[in-house]
Short mmCIF file of C-alpha atoms in Angstrom, two decimals:
data_model
loop_
_atom_site.label_atom_id
_atom_site.label_comp_id
_atom_site.label_asym_id
_atom_site.label_seq_id
_atom_site.Cartn_x
_atom_site.Cartn_y
_atom_site.Cartn_z
CA MET A 1 73.87 6.67 -30.77
CA TRP A 2 70.63 8.27 -29.59
CA ASP A 3 69.99 8.69 -25.87
CA SER A 4 66.67 7.04 -24.86
CA LYS A 5 66.12 9.73 -22.25
CA GLU A 6 66.22 12.37 -24.95
CA MET A 7 63.76 10.35 -27.09
CA ALA A 8 61.10 10.01 -24.28
CA PRO A 9 58.63 12.93 -24.18
CA SER A 10 58.27 14.79 -20.92
CA ALA A 11 55.22 14.39 -18.68
CA ARG A 12 54.31 18.01 -19.39
CA THR A 13 54.29 17.30 -23.14
CA ILE A 14 52.02 14.25 -22.69
CA LEU A 15 49.56 16.21 -20.56
CA SER A 16 49.59 19.05 -23.06
CA VAL A 17 48.82 16.75 -26.00
CA ALA A 18 46.07 14.96 -24.03
CA ALA A 19 44.47 18.26 -23.06
CA SER A 20 44.64 19.46 -26.67
CA LEU A 21 42.96 16.29 -27.97
CA THR A 22 40.27 16.48 -25.29
CA ALA A 23 39.55 20.10 -26.10
CA SER A 24 39.38 19.27 -29.80
CA ALA A 25 36.96 16.43 -29.15
CA VAL A 26 34.72 18.66 -27.02
CA LEU A 27 34.84 21.39 -29.68
CA PHE A 28 34.00 18.92 -32.42
CA ARG A 29 31.09 17.52 -30.41
CA THR A 30 29.79 21.03 -29.70
CA ILE A 31 30.00 21.98 -33.36
CA ALA A 32 28.27 18.76 -34.35
CA ASN A 33 25.47 19.36 -31.87
CA ASP A 34 25.02 22.92 -33.14
CA LEU A 35 25.26 22.28 -36.85
CA VAL A 36 23.94 18.75 -37.30
CA PRO A 37 20.13 18.57 -36.96
CA ASP A 38 18.69 16.38 -34.22
CA ALA A 39 17.04 14.13 -36.77
CA VAL A 40 20.39 13.48 -38.49
CA GLN A 41 22.10 12.82 -35.16
CA GLU A 42 19.37 10.38 -34.20
CA LEU A 43 19.64 8.65 -37.60
CA LEU A 44 23.40 8.29 -37.29
CA SER A 45 23.03 7.01 -33.75
CA THR A 46 20.43 4.47 -34.85
CA ARG A 47 22.60 3.25 -37.74
CA LEU A 48 25.61 2.89 -35.48
CA ARG A 49 23.56 0.92 -32.94
CA LYS A 50 22.30 -1.39 -35.70
CA LEU A 51 25.85 -1.95 -36.96
CA TYR A 52 27.04 -2.65 -33.44
CA THR A 53 24.17 -5.10 -32.91
CA ARG A 54 25.08 -7.10 -36.01
CA LEU A 55 28.74 -7.36 -35.09
CA SER A 56 28.24 -7.80 -31.37
CA PRO A 57 27.98 -11.19 -29.62
CA HIS A 58 25.29 -9.65 -27.43
CA VAL A 59 21.49 -9.66 -27.70
CA THR A 60 19.46 -6.53 -26.91
CA VAL A 61 15.96 -6.57 -25.43
CA VAL A 62 13.99 -3.35 -26.02
CA ILE A 63 11.43 -2.40 -23.37
CA ASP A 64 9.25 0.52 -24.49
CA GLU A 65 7.56 2.80 -21.98
CA PHE A 66 4.19 2.43 -23.72
CA ASP A 67 2.47 -0.20 -25.81
CA GLY A 68 0.48 2.17 -27.99
CA LEU A 69 -1.24 4.29 -25.36
CA THR A 70 -1.05 1.70 -22.59
CA PRO A 71 1.79 1.93 -20.01
CA ASN A 72 4.18 -1.00 -20.17
CA GLN A 73 4.29 -2.75 -16.80
CA MET A 74 7.76 -4.10 -17.56
CA PHE A 75 9.11 -0.57 -18.12
CA GLU A 76 7.64 0.64 -14.83
CA ALA A 77 9.07 -2.34 -12.97
CA ALA A 78 12.52 -1.80 -14.54
CA THR A 79 12.47 1.85 -13.45
CA VAL A 80 11.75 0.89 -9.83
CA TYR A 81 14.24 -1.99 -9.85
CA LEU A 82 17.11 -0.02 -11.40
CA GLY A 83 16.50 2.89 -9.03
CA ALA A 84 17.17 0.53 -6.13
CA LYS A 85 20.30 -0.81 -7.90
CA LEU A 86 22.00 2.57 -8.29
CA SER A 87 25.21 2.76 -6.29
CA SER A 88 27.22 5.64 -4.86
CA SER A 89 29.54 5.36 -7.87
CA SER A 90 26.76 6.28 -10.32
CA ASP A 91 27.75 9.41 -12.23
CA ARG A 92 24.23 10.72 -12.78
CA ILE A 93 20.88 9.94 -11.14
CA LYS A 94 17.38 11.33 -11.43
CA VAL A 95 15.26 12.22 -8.38
CA ASN A 96 11.50 12.83 -8.15
CA LYS A 97 9.18 13.66 -5.23
CA LEU A 98 5.46 13.10 -5.64
CA GLU A 99 3.13 15.30 -3.62
CA LYS A 100 1.43 12.50 -1.69
CA GLU A 101 4.51 10.32 -1.23
CA LYS A 102 6.90 10.56 1.70
CA GLN A 103 10.09 9.28 0.07
CA LEU A 104 12.21 10.49 -2.82
CA THR A 105 12.06 8.38 -5.97
CA VAL A 106 15.53 7.74 -7.39
CA THR A 107 15.79 6.46 -10.97
CA ILE A 108 18.42 5.99 -13.65
CA ASP A 109 18.88 8.98 -15.97
CA LYS A 110 18.88 8.77 -19.74
CA SER A 111 21.98 7.42 -21.52
CA GLN A 112 23.39 6.16 -18.22
CA GLU A 113 24.64 2.58 -18.18
CA LEU A 114 23.94 0.21 -15.30
CA VAL A 115 25.34 -3.33 -15.03
CA ASP A 116 23.48 -5.98 -13.05
CA SER A 117 24.33 -9.63 -12.32
CA PHE A 118 21.89 -12.50 -12.06
CA ASN A 119 22.72 -16.20 -11.67
CA GLY A 120 26.22 -15.67 -13.06
CA ALA A 121 25.05 -13.69 -16.11
CA LYS A 122 25.80 -10.00 -16.70
CA PHE A 123 23.03 -7.68 -17.88
CA THR A 124 23.56 -4.09 -19.02
CA TRP A 125 20.76 -1.52 -18.91
CA VAL A 126 20.60 1.81 -20.77
CA LEU A 127 17.68 4.27 -20.79
CA VAL A 128 17.29 5.70 -24.30
CA CYS A 129 15.22 8.83 -24.98
CA SER A 130 14.23 10.40 -28.30
CA ARG A 131 12.01 13.27 -29.39
CA ASN A 132 8.45 12.43 -30.35
CA ASP A 133 7.46 15.09 -32.85
CA ALA A 134 4.85 12.75 -34.37
CA SER A 135 2.71 12.91 -31.23
CA PHE A 136 1.96 16.57 -31.86
CA SER A 137 1.20 16.16 -35.55
CA ASN A 138 -1.16 13.19 -35.29
CA GLY A 139 -2.63 14.06 -31.89
CA LYS A 140 -1.65 10.81 -30.13
CA ARG A 141 -1.87 11.09 -26.39
CA ASP A 142 -1.29 8.76 -23.47
CA GLN A 143 -3.89 7.66 -20.93
CA SER A 144 -3.47 10.88 -18.94
CA GLY A 145 -4.49 12.90 -21.99
CA PHE A 146 -1.11 14.53 -22.59
CA ALA A 147 0.93 14.28 -25.77
CA ARG A 148 4.32 12.74 -25.04
CA GLN A 149 7.23 15.00 -26.00
CA GLU A 150 9.76 12.20 -25.89
CA MET A 151 9.76 8.46 -26.29
CA ARG A 152 11.65 6.36 -23.76
CA HIS A 153 12.72 2.76 -23.75
CA TYR A 154 15.22 0.56 -21.98
CA GLU A 155 17.81 -1.44 -23.87
CA LEU A 156 18.79 -4.55 -21.94
CA SER A 157 21.94 -6.18 -23.29
CA ALA A 158 23.39 -9.57 -22.46
CA HIS A 159 25.48 -12.25 -24.13
CA LYS A 160 23.46 -14.18 -26.69
CA LYS A 161 23.92 -17.39 -24.75
CA HIS A 162 21.94 -15.78 -21.90
CA ARG A 163 18.95 -14.87 -24.08
CA GLU A 164 16.62 -17.46 -22.53
CA VAL A 165 17.79 -16.59 -19.02
CA ALA A 166 16.94 -12.94 -19.69
CA LEU A 167 13.43 -13.65 -20.95
CA ASN A 168 12.41 -16.56 -18.72
CA SER A 169 14.19 -15.83 -15.45
CA TYR A 170 15.77 -12.39 -15.20
CA LEU A 171 12.84 -10.21 -16.34
CA PRO A 172 10.34 -12.09 -14.11
CA HIS A 173 12.85 -11.54 -11.30
CA VAL A 174 12.84 -7.79 -12.02
CA LEU A 175 9.02 -7.74 -11.95
CA GLU A 176 8.87 -9.53 -8.61
CA LYS A 177 11.60 -7.43 -7.00
CA ALA A 178 10.00 -4.19 -8.21
CA LYS A 179 6.68 -5.25 -6.70
CA GLY A 180 8.34 -5.80 -3.33
CA ILE A 181 10.18 -2.48 -3.49
CA LYS A 182 6.95 -0.59 -4.27
CA GLU A 183 5.13 -2.25 -1.39
CA GLU A 184 7.97 -1.42 0.98
CA ARG A 185 7.99 2.24 -0.06
CA LYS A 186 4.23 2.59 -0.33
CA SER A 187 2.45 5.31 1.62
CA VAL A 188 -0.80 3.92 2.97
CA LYS A 189 -3.78 5.96 1.76
CA LEU A 190 -7.15 6.63 3.35
CA HIS A 191 -9.93 6.88 0.76
CA THR A 192 -13.26 8.52 1.55
CA VAL A 193 -16.45 8.93 -0.49
CA ASP A 194 -16.30 11.94 -2.82
CA TYR A 195 -18.95 12.29 -5.50
CA SER A 196 -16.94 14.98 -7.30
CA GLY A 197 -14.26 12.45 -8.26
CA THR A 198 -14.24 10.25 -11.33
CA ASP A 199 -14.53 7.07 -9.24
CA TYR A 200 -16.37 8.59 -6.24
CA TRP A 201 -13.26 8.37 -4.03
CA SER A 202 -10.73 10.92 -2.78
CA CYS A 203 -7.65 10.05 -0.78
CA ILE A 204 -5.09 11.39 1.67
CA ASN A 205 -2.07 9.79 3.33
CA LEU A 206 -2.96 7.70 6.36
CA ASN A 207 -0.75 9.09 9.11
CA HIS A 208 -2.36 7.05 11.88
CA PRO A 209 0.48 5.73 14.10
CA ALA A 210 -1.35 2.60 15.31
CA THR A 211 0.58 -0.67 15.15
CA PHE A 212 -0.04 -4.11 16.63
CA GLU A 213 2.70 -3.34 19.18
CA THR A 214 0.80 -0.28 20.47
CA MET A 215 -2.67 -1.89 20.47
CA ALA A 216 -3.96 -2.52 24.01
CA MET A 217 -5.95 -5.65 23.22
CA ASN A 218 -6.13 -9.22 24.45
CA PRO A 219 -2.84 -10.97 23.50
CA GLU A 220 -4.61 -14.10 22.25
CA THR A 221 -6.98 -12.06 20.09
CA LYS A 222 -4.06 -10.11 18.66
CA LYS A 223 -2.12 -13.30 17.94
CA THR A 224 -5.15 -14.86 16.24
CA LEU A 225 -5.60 -11.84 13.98
CA ILE A 226 -1.93 -11.57 12.98
CA GLU A 227 -1.74 -15.28 12.15
CA ASP A 228 -4.95 -15.05 10.13
CA LEU A 229 -3.65 -12.07 8.15
CA HIS A 230 -0.38 -13.87 7.42
CA ARG A 231 -2.22 -16.94 6.22
CA PHE A 232 -4.53 -14.85 4.03
CA ILE A 233 -1.89 -12.80 2.20
CA SER A 234 0.28 -15.88 1.53
CA ARG A 235 -2.49 -17.97 -0.08
CA LYS A 236 -3.02 -16.30 -3.45
CA GLU A 237 -2.42 -19.51 -5.38
CA TYR A 238 -4.56 -21.47 -2.94
CA TYR A 239 -7.58 -19.22 -3.53
CA ARG A 240 -7.02 -19.47 -7.26
CA ARG A 241 -6.77 -23.26 -7.10
CA VAL A 242 -9.98 -23.74 -5.13
CA GLY A 243 -11.86 -21.23 -7.30
CA LYS A 244 -12.62 -18.61 -4.64
CA ALA A 245 -12.15 -14.86 -4.64
CA TRP A 246 -9.02 -13.76 -2.77
CA LYS A 247 -10.82 -11.85 -0.02
CA ARG A 248 -11.32 -12.05 3.72
CA GLY A 249 -14.02 -10.66 6.01
CA TYR A 250 -13.58 -9.50 9.61
CA LEU A 251 -16.17 -8.41 12.17
CA LEU A 252 -14.85 -6.23 15.00
CA TYR A 253 -17.37 -5.87 17.79
CA GLY A 254 -17.38 -4.57 21.33
CA PRO A 255 -18.19 -1.49 23.44
CA PRO A 256 -17.27 2.02 22.19
CA GLY A 257 -13.68 3.01 22.92
CA THR A 258 -12.21 -0.49 22.70
CA GLY A 259 -10.04 0.35 19.68
CA LYS A 260 -11.94 -0.98 16.68
CA SER A 261 -11.00 1.92 14.38
CA SER A 262 -7.40 1.93 15.63
CA LEU A 263 -7.16 -1.79 14.94
CA VAL A 264 -8.18 -1.20 11.31
CA ALA A 265 -5.38 1.38 11.04
CA ALA A 266 -2.92 -1.08 12.60
CA MET A 267 -3.95 -3.73 10.06
CA ALA A 268 -3.43 -1.26 7.20
CA ASN A 269 0.00 -0.18 8.47
CA TYR A 270 1.03 -3.80 9.00
CA LEU A 271 -0.01 -5.00 5.53
CA LYS A 272 0.64 -1.71 3.66
CA PHE A 273 -2.97 -1.86 2.45
CA ASP A 274 -5.00 1.23 1.55
CA ILE A 275 -8.20 1.85 3.52
CA TYR A 276 -11.52 2.63 1.82
CA ASP A 277 -13.81 4.12 4.46
CA LEU A 278 -17.35 3.53 3.21
CA ASP A 279 -19.97 5.57 5.06
CA LEU A 280 -23.25 4.09 3.87
CA LYS A 281 -25.12 7.24 4.91
CA GLU A 282 -23.37 9.10 2.09
CA VAL A 283 -24.28 6.52 -0.55
CA GLN A 284 -27.42 7.52 -2.43
CA CYS A 285 -28.46 4.27 -4.12
CA ASN A 286 -27.44 0.74 -5.03
CA SER A 287 -25.93 1.92 -8.33
CA ASP A 288 -23.63 4.30 -6.48
CA LEU A 289 -22.69 1.55 -4.05
CA ARG A 290 -21.73 -0.67 -6.99
CA ARG A 291 -19.60 2.09 -8.52
CA LEU A 292 -17.87 2.80 -5.21
CA LEU A 293 -16.95 -0.85 -4.72
CA ILE A 294 -15.67 -1.18 -8.28
CA GLY A 295 -13.48 1.88 -7.64
CA THR A 296 -11.58 0.25 -4.78
CA GLY A 297 -8.07 -1.02 -5.49
CA ASN A 298 -6.21 -4.27 -4.93
CA ARG A 299 -4.51 -4.94 -1.59
CA SER A 300 -7.03 -2.80 0.24
CA ILE A 301 -9.30 -2.80 3.28
CA LEU A 302 -12.94 -1.80 2.81
CA VAL A 303 -14.30 -0.56 6.15
CA ILE A 304 -17.97 -0.15 7.02
CA GLU A 305 -18.12 1.17 10.57
CA ASP A 306 -21.12 0.84 12.88
CA ILE A 307 -22.92 -1.37 10.38
CA ASP A 308 -25.84 -1.82 12.79
CA CYS A 309 -26.72 1.87 12.86
CA SER A 310 -25.04 3.43 9.82
CA ILE A 311 -28.17 2.97 7.73
CA GLU A 312 -31.58 1.33 7.96
CA LEU A 313 -30.78 -1.75 5.91
CA GLN A 314 -33.75 -3.91 5.07
CA ASN A 315 -33.65 -7.40 6.56
CA ARG A 316 -33.51 -10.23 4.02
CA ASN A 317 -36.37 -11.94 5.84
CA SER A 318 -38.58 -8.88 5.93
CA GLU A 319 -41.56 -8.45 3.67
CA ASN A 320 -40.09 -5.24 2.27
CA GLU A 321 -37.26 -7.20 0.68
CA PHE A 322 -39.70 -8.70 -1.82
CA LYS A 323 -41.19 -5.38 -2.81
CA PRO A 324 -39.68 -3.68 -5.86
CA VAL A 325 -37.41 -0.73 -5.10
CA GLU A 326 -38.41 2.17 -7.30
CA ASP A 327 -35.67 4.00 -9.21
CA ASP A 328 -32.95 2.18 -7.28
CA ASP A 329 -33.32 4.87 -4.61
CA LYS A 330 -32.51 2.74 -1.55
CA ILE A 331 -29.54 0.74 -0.36
CA THR A 332 -30.71 -2.72 0.60
CA LEU A 333 -29.00 -5.37 2.67
CA SER A 334 -29.51 -7.78 -0.22
CA ALA A 335 -27.62 -5.47 -2.59
CA LEU A 336 -24.76 -5.03 -0.10
CA LEU A 337 -24.44 -8.78 0.36
CA ASN A 338 -24.56 -9.41 -3.38
CA PHE A 339 -21.74 -6.92 -3.97
CA ILE A 340 -19.60 -8.46 -1.23
CA ASP A 341 -20.19 -12.01 -2.49
CA GLY A 342 -20.64 -11.33 -6.19
CA LEU A 343 -18.43 -10.52 -9.15
CA TRP A 344 -16.98 -7.40 -7.53
CA SER A 345 -15.23 -9.54 -4.93
CA SER A 346 -13.43 -11.54 -7.64
CA CYS A 347 -12.29 -8.51 -9.67
CA GLY A 348 -9.19 -7.85 -7.60
CA ASP A 349 -6.50 -9.34 -5.41
CA ALA A 350 -6.16 -9.37 -1.63
CA ARG A 351 -9.38 -7.60 -0.66
CA ILE A 352 -10.30 -7.33 3.02
CA VAL A 353 -13.76 -6.28 4.22
CA VAL A 354 -14.15 -5.08 7.82
CA PHE A 355 -17.44 -4.44 9.58
CA THR A 356 -17.45 -2.82 13.01
CA THR A 357 -20.33 -2.70 15.48
CA ASN A 358 -21.00 -2.01 19.14
CA HIS A 359 -23.91 -4.46 19.12
CA LYS A 360 -23.29 -7.76 17.39
CA ASP A 361 -26.70 -9.07 18.44
CA ARG A 362 -28.44 -6.44 16.28
CA LEU A 363 -26.89 -7.64 13.04
CA ASP A 364 -28.75 -9.68 10.46
CA PRO A 365 -27.46 -13.28 10.59
CA ALA A 366 -26.87 -13.11 6.82
CA LEU A 367 -23.97 -10.72 7.46
CA LEU A 368 -22.23 -13.02 9.90
CA ARG A 369 -21.86 -16.27 8.02
CA PRO A 370 -18.40 -17.47 6.85
CA GLY A 371 -17.44 -16.12 3.46
CA ARG A 372 -18.70 -12.70 4.47
CA MET A 373 -17.38 -12.27 7.99
CA ASP A 374 -14.84 -15.09 8.28
CA LEU A 375 -13.39 -14.05 11.64
CA HIS A 376 -15.29 -12.42 14.52
CA LEU A 377 -13.03 -10.52 16.94
CA HIS A 378 -14.38 -9.31 20.28
CA LEU A 379 -12.65 -6.14 21.54
CA SER A 380 -13.55 -5.81 25.20
CA TYR A 381 -12.59 -3.72 28.21
CA CYS A 382 -8.95 -3.11 29.04
CA GLU A 383 -7.08 -5.96 30.72
CA PHE A 384 -3.88 -5.60 32.71
CA SER A 385 -1.78 -6.78 29.75
CA GLY A 386 -3.33 -4.01 27.66
CA PHE A 387 -2.73 -1.46 30.41
CA LYS A 388 0.98 -2.32 30.47
CA ILE A 389 1.18 -1.57 26.74
CA LEU A 390 -0.52 1.79 27.28
CA ALA A 391 1.77 2.61 30.22
CA LYS A 392 4.79 1.92 28.02
CA ASN A 393 3.31 4.04 25.20
CA TYR A 394 2.30 7.05 27.28
CA LEU A 395 4.62 7.01 30.31
CA GLN A 396 7.56 5.00 28.91
CA ILE A 397 7.60 2.69 31.93
CA GLU A 398 7.31 -1.10 32.07
CA GLU A 399 7.14 -1.58 35.85
CA HIS A 400 5.98 0.49 38.83
CA PRO A 401 4.96 -0.24 42.47
CA LEU A 402 1.40 0.94 41.70
CA PHE A 403 0.92 -1.65 38.95
CA GLY A 404 -0.29 -4.27 41.45
CA GLU A 405 -3.12 -2.08 42.71
CA ILE A 406 -4.13 -1.15 39.15
CA GLU A 407 -4.24 -4.85 38.19
CA LYS A 408 -6.68 -5.58 41.02
CA LEU A 409 -8.91 -2.65 40.05
CA LEU A 410 -8.97 -3.65 36.37
CA ASP A 411 -10.29 -7.08 37.40
CA LYS A 412 -13.36 -5.36 38.88
CA ALA A 413 -13.86 -2.07 37.00
CA GLN A 414 -14.88 -2.05 33.34
CA ALA A 415 -12.70 0.58 31.65
CA THR A 416 -12.03 0.82 27.94
CA PRO A 417 -8.54 1.37 26.49
CA ALA A 418 -9.72 4.83 25.39
CA GLU A 419 -10.61 5.73 29.00
CA ILE A 420 -7.29 4.41 30.31
CA SER A 421 -5.40 6.36 27.64
CA GLY A 422 -7.29 9.54 28.54
CA GLU A 423 -6.26 9.23 32.18
CA LEU A 424 -2.61 8.48 31.40
CA MET A 425 -2.39 11.56 29.19
CA LYS A 426 -3.37 13.95 31.98
CA ASN A 427 0.06 14.06 33.62
CA ASP A 428 3.63 13.55 32.37
CA ASP A 429 4.80 12.40 35.80
CA ALA A 430 4.38 8.63 36.02
CA GLU A 431 3.57 8.58 39.76
CA ALA A 432 0.89 11.27 39.48
CA SER A 433 -0.55 9.80 36.30
CA LEU A 434 -0.90 6.30 37.78
CA GLN A 435 -2.43 7.66 40.99
CA GLY A 436 -4.96 9.57 38.91
CA LEU A 437 -5.81 6.36 37.06
CA ILE A 438 -6.28 4.54 40.38
CA ASN A 439 -8.74 7.22 41.54
CA PHE A 440 -10.60 6.95 38.23
CA LEU A 441 -10.87 3.15 38.47
CA GLU A 442 -12.00 3.31 42.11
CA ASN A 443 -14.79 5.72 41.18
CA LYS A 444 -15.74 3.56 38.22
CA ASP A 445 -15.81 0.45 40.39
CA GLY A 446 -18.02 2.24 42.93
CA GLN A 447 -20.43 3.28 40.20
CA SER A 448 -20.69 -0.27 38.88
CA LEU A 449 -21.42 -1.58 42.41
CA GLY A 450 -24.15 1.02 42.80
CA GLN A 451 -25.72 -0.04 39.53
CA LYS A 452 -25.71 -3.68 40.63
CA LYS A 453 -27.53 -2.78 43.87
CA LEU A 454 -30.21 -0.92 41.91
CA GLU A 455 -30.84 -3.73 39.44
CA PRO A 456 -33.22 -5.76 41.71
CA MET A 457 -35.32 -2.64 42.44
CA ASP A 458 -35.49 -1.88 38.72
CA GLU A 459 -36.76 -5.40 38.12
CA LEU A 460 -39.51 -4.91 40.75
CA ARG A 461 -40.60 -1.68 39.08
CA THR A 462 -41.00 -3.44 35.74
#
């Protein structure tokens, strides 16, 4: 009778056989890669995939990177979505860093499998890449002008009973999630006029640190603006239903130094909207103005600062408005209004137009009506509530015995947030800094009293 212990192979023997088989498999694969042409390997791989597809109970959705020469939005969305789905257990990931972006972009690498669940259904993603020798022979190039060396597509597999879920629910879910991820990661850009560019704009990252929390402005004004922005960005379908362009106009007015430019930066940082800073003095004619406006993107803020003095715009009621403009060599108020109200405004989504001015009374009434400037926000001199925000920002204090005296002085002296900030920056010691501010406000209050005493004499002189 045979002893079962003698029949069982030793652990060393099992490991030896396994290692031998593994080495043989690796050697065979290496030889196949070296001796079998890429075209033959690709053909065999394609045939095997087709055979698997016929026998498999699964359906496969192919998502190409390009539709002809046009980028496939679904492919781009899948890349963003799957990058966010990668876990620490992923064997292989791909990382990119764009020059003007702050964060690393993590994506799934080719031939890697990723499994995702949605509403109880399981979906498997694989990125498939193949050589594109035909692009060099027939000269086909993508929109950037470069011939593509490889073709990429995603293969999304699911059970055949989930086919409708994949097409009608899951893929729209991927699109929506990818959009949110891109907005969350987006670096806000500042665009300025540049005639050397293809669309007359050049851009840099907006590194302005302004936020609504750091803005020293009237609390009610701030609340009104934030609520209005929320209502605007959430009403896409409403604007579409009523047949109006999805845009909003804001007029920021008040004395210099009250934070109009900083408020624009805070709005951009809050919404993750790019800023297009349009200096009308740099625009040569109405045709260039039209091209600049067409070159602005969706979810953006178009800013025209100091509209009352940036350029001598002709008044709509003036006689000059009815005279022909030769060679389109002048920017007219009529042209600016037509661009803001016209077809340009309906050629994109979530457009905000901001005008700033120190003198609202100098503006043509045509600029101020609803539909152009929907909300007028007055940024005035610094109030005590605004001072407390600045004290927290600059001195990192929320209370101090000198606050009471400063509150009384702010009720009488007219000081802008910029002036208050300048005084608080002069000393790191809170006590010394606040005392310096008190001296500044006392002098400012004395000057304003002196001006009031002189006003009656000035009236007599005139």
